[in-house]
GROMACS .gro file of C-alpha atoms in nm:
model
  191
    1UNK     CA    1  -8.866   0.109  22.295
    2UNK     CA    2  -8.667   0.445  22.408
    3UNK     CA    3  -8.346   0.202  22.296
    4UNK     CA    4  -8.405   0.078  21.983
    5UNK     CA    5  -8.486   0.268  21.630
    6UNK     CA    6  -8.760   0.230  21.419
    7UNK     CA    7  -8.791   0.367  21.067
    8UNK     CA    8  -9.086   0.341  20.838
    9UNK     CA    9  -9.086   0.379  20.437
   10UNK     CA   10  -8.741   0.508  20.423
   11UNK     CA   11  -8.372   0.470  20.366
   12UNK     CA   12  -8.049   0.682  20.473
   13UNK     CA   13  -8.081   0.945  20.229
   14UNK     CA   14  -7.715   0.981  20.225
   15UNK     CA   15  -7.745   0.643  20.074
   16UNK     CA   16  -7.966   0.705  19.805
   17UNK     CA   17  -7.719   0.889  19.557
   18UNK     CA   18  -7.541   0.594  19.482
   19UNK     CA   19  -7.801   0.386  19.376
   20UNK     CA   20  -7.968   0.579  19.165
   21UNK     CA   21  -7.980   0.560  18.795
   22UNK     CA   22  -8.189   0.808  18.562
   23UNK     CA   23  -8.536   0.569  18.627
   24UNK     CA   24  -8.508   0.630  18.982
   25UNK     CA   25  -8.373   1.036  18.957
   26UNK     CA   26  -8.707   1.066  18.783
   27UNK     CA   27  -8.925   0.878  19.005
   28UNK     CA   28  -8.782   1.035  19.304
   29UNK     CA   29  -8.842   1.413  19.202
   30UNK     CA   30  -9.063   1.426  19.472
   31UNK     CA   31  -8.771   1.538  19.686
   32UNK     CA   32  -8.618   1.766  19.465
   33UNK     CA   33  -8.942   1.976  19.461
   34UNK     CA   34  -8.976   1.909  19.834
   35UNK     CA   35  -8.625   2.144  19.877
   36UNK     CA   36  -8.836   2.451  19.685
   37UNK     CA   37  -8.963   2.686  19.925
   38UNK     CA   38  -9.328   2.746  20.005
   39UNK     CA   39  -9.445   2.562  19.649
   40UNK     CA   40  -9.475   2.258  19.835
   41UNK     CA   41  -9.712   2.390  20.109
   42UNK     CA   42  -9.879   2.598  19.830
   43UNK     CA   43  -9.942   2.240  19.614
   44UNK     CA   44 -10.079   2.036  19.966
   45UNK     CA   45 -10.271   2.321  20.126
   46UNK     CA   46 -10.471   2.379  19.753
   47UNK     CA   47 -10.596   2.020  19.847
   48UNK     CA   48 -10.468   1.840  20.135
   49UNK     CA   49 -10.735   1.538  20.086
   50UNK     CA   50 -10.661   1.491  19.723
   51UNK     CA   51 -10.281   1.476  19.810
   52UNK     CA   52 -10.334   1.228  20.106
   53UNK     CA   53 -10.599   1.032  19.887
   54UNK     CA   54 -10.484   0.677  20.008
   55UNK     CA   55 -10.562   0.719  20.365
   56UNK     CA   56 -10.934   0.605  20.441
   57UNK     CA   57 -11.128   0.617  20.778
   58UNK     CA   58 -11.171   0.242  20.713
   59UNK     CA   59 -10.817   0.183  20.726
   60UNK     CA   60 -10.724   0.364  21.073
   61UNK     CA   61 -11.064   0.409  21.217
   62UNK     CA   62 -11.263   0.687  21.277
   63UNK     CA   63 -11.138   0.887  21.494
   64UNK     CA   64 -10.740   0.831  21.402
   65UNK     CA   65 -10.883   0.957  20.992
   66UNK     CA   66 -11.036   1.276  21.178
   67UNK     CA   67 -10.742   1.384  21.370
   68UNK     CA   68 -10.533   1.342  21.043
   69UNK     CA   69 -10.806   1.513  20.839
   70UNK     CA   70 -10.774   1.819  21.054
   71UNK     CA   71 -10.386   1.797  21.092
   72UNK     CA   72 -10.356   1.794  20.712
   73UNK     CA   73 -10.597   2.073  20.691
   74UNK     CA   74 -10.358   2.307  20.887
   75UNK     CA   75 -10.097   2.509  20.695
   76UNK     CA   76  -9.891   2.522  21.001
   77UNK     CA   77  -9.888   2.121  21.030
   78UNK     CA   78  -9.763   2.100  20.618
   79UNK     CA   79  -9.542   2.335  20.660
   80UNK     CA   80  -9.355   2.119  20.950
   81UNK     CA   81  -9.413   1.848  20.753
   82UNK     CA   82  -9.234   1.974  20.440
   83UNK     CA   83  -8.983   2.132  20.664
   84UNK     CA   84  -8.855   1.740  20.807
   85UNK     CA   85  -8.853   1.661  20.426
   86UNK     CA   86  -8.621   1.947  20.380
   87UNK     CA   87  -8.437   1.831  20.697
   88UNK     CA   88  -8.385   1.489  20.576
   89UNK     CA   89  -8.220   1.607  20.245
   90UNK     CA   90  -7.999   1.861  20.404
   91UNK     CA   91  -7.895   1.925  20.736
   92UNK     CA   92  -7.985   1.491  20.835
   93UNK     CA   93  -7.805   1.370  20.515
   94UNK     CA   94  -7.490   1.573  20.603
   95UNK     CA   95  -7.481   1.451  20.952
   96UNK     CA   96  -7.541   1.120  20.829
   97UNK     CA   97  -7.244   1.111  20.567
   98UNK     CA   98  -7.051   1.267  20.886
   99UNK     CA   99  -7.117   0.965  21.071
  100UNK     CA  100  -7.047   0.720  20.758
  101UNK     CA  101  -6.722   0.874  20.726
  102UNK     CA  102  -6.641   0.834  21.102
  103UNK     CA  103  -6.708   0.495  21.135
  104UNK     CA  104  -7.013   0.557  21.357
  105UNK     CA  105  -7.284   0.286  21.377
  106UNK     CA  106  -7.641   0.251  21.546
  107UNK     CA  107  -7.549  -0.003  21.751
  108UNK     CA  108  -7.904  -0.077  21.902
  109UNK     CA  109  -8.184  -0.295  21.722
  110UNK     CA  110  -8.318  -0.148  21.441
  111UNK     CA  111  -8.635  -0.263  21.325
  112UNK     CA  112  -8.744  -0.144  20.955
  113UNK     CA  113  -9.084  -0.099  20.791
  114UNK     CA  114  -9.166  -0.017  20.444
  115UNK     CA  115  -9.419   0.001  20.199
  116UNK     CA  116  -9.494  -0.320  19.988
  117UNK     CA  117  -9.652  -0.126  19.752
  118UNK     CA  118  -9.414   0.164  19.660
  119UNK     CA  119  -9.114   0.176  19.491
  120UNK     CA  120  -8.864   0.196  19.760
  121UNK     CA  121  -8.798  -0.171  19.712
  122UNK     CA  122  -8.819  -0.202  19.325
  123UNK     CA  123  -8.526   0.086  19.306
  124UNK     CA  124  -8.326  -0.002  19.591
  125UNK     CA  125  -8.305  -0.345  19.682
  126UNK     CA  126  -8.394  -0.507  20.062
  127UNK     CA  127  -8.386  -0.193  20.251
  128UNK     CA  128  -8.312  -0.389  20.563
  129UNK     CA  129  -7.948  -0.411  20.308
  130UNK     CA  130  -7.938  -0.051  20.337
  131UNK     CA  131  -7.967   0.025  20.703
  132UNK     CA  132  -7.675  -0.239  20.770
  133UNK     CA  133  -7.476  -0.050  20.677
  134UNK     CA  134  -7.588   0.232  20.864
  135UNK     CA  135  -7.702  -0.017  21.174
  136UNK     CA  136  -7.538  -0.323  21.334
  137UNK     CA  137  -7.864  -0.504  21.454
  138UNK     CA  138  -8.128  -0.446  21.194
  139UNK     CA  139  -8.451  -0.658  21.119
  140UNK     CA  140  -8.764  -0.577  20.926
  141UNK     CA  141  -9.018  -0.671  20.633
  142UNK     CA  142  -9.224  -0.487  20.412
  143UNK     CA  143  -9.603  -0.411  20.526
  144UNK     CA  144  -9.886  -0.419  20.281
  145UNK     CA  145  -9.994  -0.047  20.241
  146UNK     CA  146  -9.910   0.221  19.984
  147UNK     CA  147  -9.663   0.548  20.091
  148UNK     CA  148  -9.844   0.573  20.409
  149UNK     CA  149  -9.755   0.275  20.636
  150UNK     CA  150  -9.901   0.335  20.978
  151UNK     CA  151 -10.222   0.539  20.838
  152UNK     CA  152 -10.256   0.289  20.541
  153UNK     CA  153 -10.227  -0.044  20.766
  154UNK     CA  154 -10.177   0.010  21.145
  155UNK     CA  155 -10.305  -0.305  21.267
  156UNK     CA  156  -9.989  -0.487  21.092
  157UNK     CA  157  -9.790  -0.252  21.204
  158UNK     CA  158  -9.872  -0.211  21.561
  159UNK     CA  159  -9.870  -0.577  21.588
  160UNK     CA  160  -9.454  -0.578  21.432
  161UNK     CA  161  -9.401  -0.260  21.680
  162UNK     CA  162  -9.498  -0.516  21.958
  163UNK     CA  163  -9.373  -0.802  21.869
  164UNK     CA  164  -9.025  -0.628  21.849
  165UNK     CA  165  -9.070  -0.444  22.144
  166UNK     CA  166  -9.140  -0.769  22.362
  167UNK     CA  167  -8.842  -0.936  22.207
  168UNK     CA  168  -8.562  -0.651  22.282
  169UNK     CA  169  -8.505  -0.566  22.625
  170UNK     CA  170  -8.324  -0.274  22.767
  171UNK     CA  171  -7.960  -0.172  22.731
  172UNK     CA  172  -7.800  -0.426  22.989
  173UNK     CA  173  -7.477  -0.217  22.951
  174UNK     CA  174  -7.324   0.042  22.755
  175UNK     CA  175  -7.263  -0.098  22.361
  176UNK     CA  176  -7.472  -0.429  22.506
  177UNK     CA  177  -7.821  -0.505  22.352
  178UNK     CA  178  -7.937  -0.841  22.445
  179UNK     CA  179  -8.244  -0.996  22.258
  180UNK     CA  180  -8.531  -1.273  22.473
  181UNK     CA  181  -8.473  -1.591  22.290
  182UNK     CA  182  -8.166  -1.526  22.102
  183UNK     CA  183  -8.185  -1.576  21.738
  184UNK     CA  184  -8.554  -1.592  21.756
  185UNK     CA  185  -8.599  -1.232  21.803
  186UNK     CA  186  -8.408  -1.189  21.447
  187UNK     CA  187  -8.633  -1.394  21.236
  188UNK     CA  188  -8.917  -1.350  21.416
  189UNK     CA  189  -8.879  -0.995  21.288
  190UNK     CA  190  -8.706  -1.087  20.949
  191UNK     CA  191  -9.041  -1.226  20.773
   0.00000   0.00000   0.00000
């Protein structure tokens, strides 16, 4: 899969100012208060279960829920994790307007996930819409699970992750991505 892209629950966020109304600048705070520094990490460490209350052991298995149970319980971990937040609204979203304005495209398949059951949808349309035109190739659907797609419902999407992985083969040649059964491969991913 090193040459294809695969984002979960997201969209450019260079893309997200102009879509936004006042409904969605309100529902999408989250970010805003993201940028603050160490209130974040203060909020998340004060109760890291509580603020990743969605994830069960019964949804990812044991062992998986255990690992993330002690990663969440590590300032160090939050702190990285706030800090790729931070990234994405700064240093990524100027990069990626960079690239917009340069005509640059991710020319390999892009498969998309997102949350069903989040708002990423209701405020922004098909995000598969989005990422063309960020991407020349992209596929995806919407997986049942709240914010948290791979902790929240793995087994659907491991089984997308491998489905698309069997269906794009390497780079033949440079700016060449070929796809096993042609048009298949696109709606087999485009649900």
């Amino acid at each position: 899969m090193g040459d294809s892209f695969t984002p979960a629950n997201t969209s450019p966020l260079a893309f997200v100012p102009c879509r936004a109304d006042r409904l969605a600048i309100r529902a999408r705070l989250v970010p805003l208060v993201l940028l603050q520094a160490e209130k974040p990490e203060r909020a998340i460490n004060a109760d890291p279960k509580a603020w990743y209350r969605t994830i069960r052991p019964d949804l990812m298995g044991e062992e998986a829920y255990a690992d993330l149970m002690t990663a969440i319980h590590s300032p160090a971990v939050i702190h990285r994790m706030i800090e790729d937040y931070r990234a994405g609204l700064t240093v990524d979203r100027k990069d990626e307007l960079q690239d917009r304005a340069a005509g640059r495209r991710i020319a390999r398949p892009l498969l998309g996930h997102w949350s069903t059951r989040d708002d990423l949808e209701y405020f922004f349309g098909d995000p598969r819409e989005i990422w063309r035109l960020w991407a020349t190739n992209v596929t995806g659907h919407g997986i049942d699970s709240g914010h948290h797609v791979a902790e929240e419902n793995p087994a659907d999407l491991a089984n997308s992750l491998q489905l698309f992985s069997a269906m794009v083969e390497p780079l033949a040649a440079p700016g060449g991505v070929k796809a096993r059964n042609g048009d298949n491969a696109k709606r087999a991913t485009d649900r």
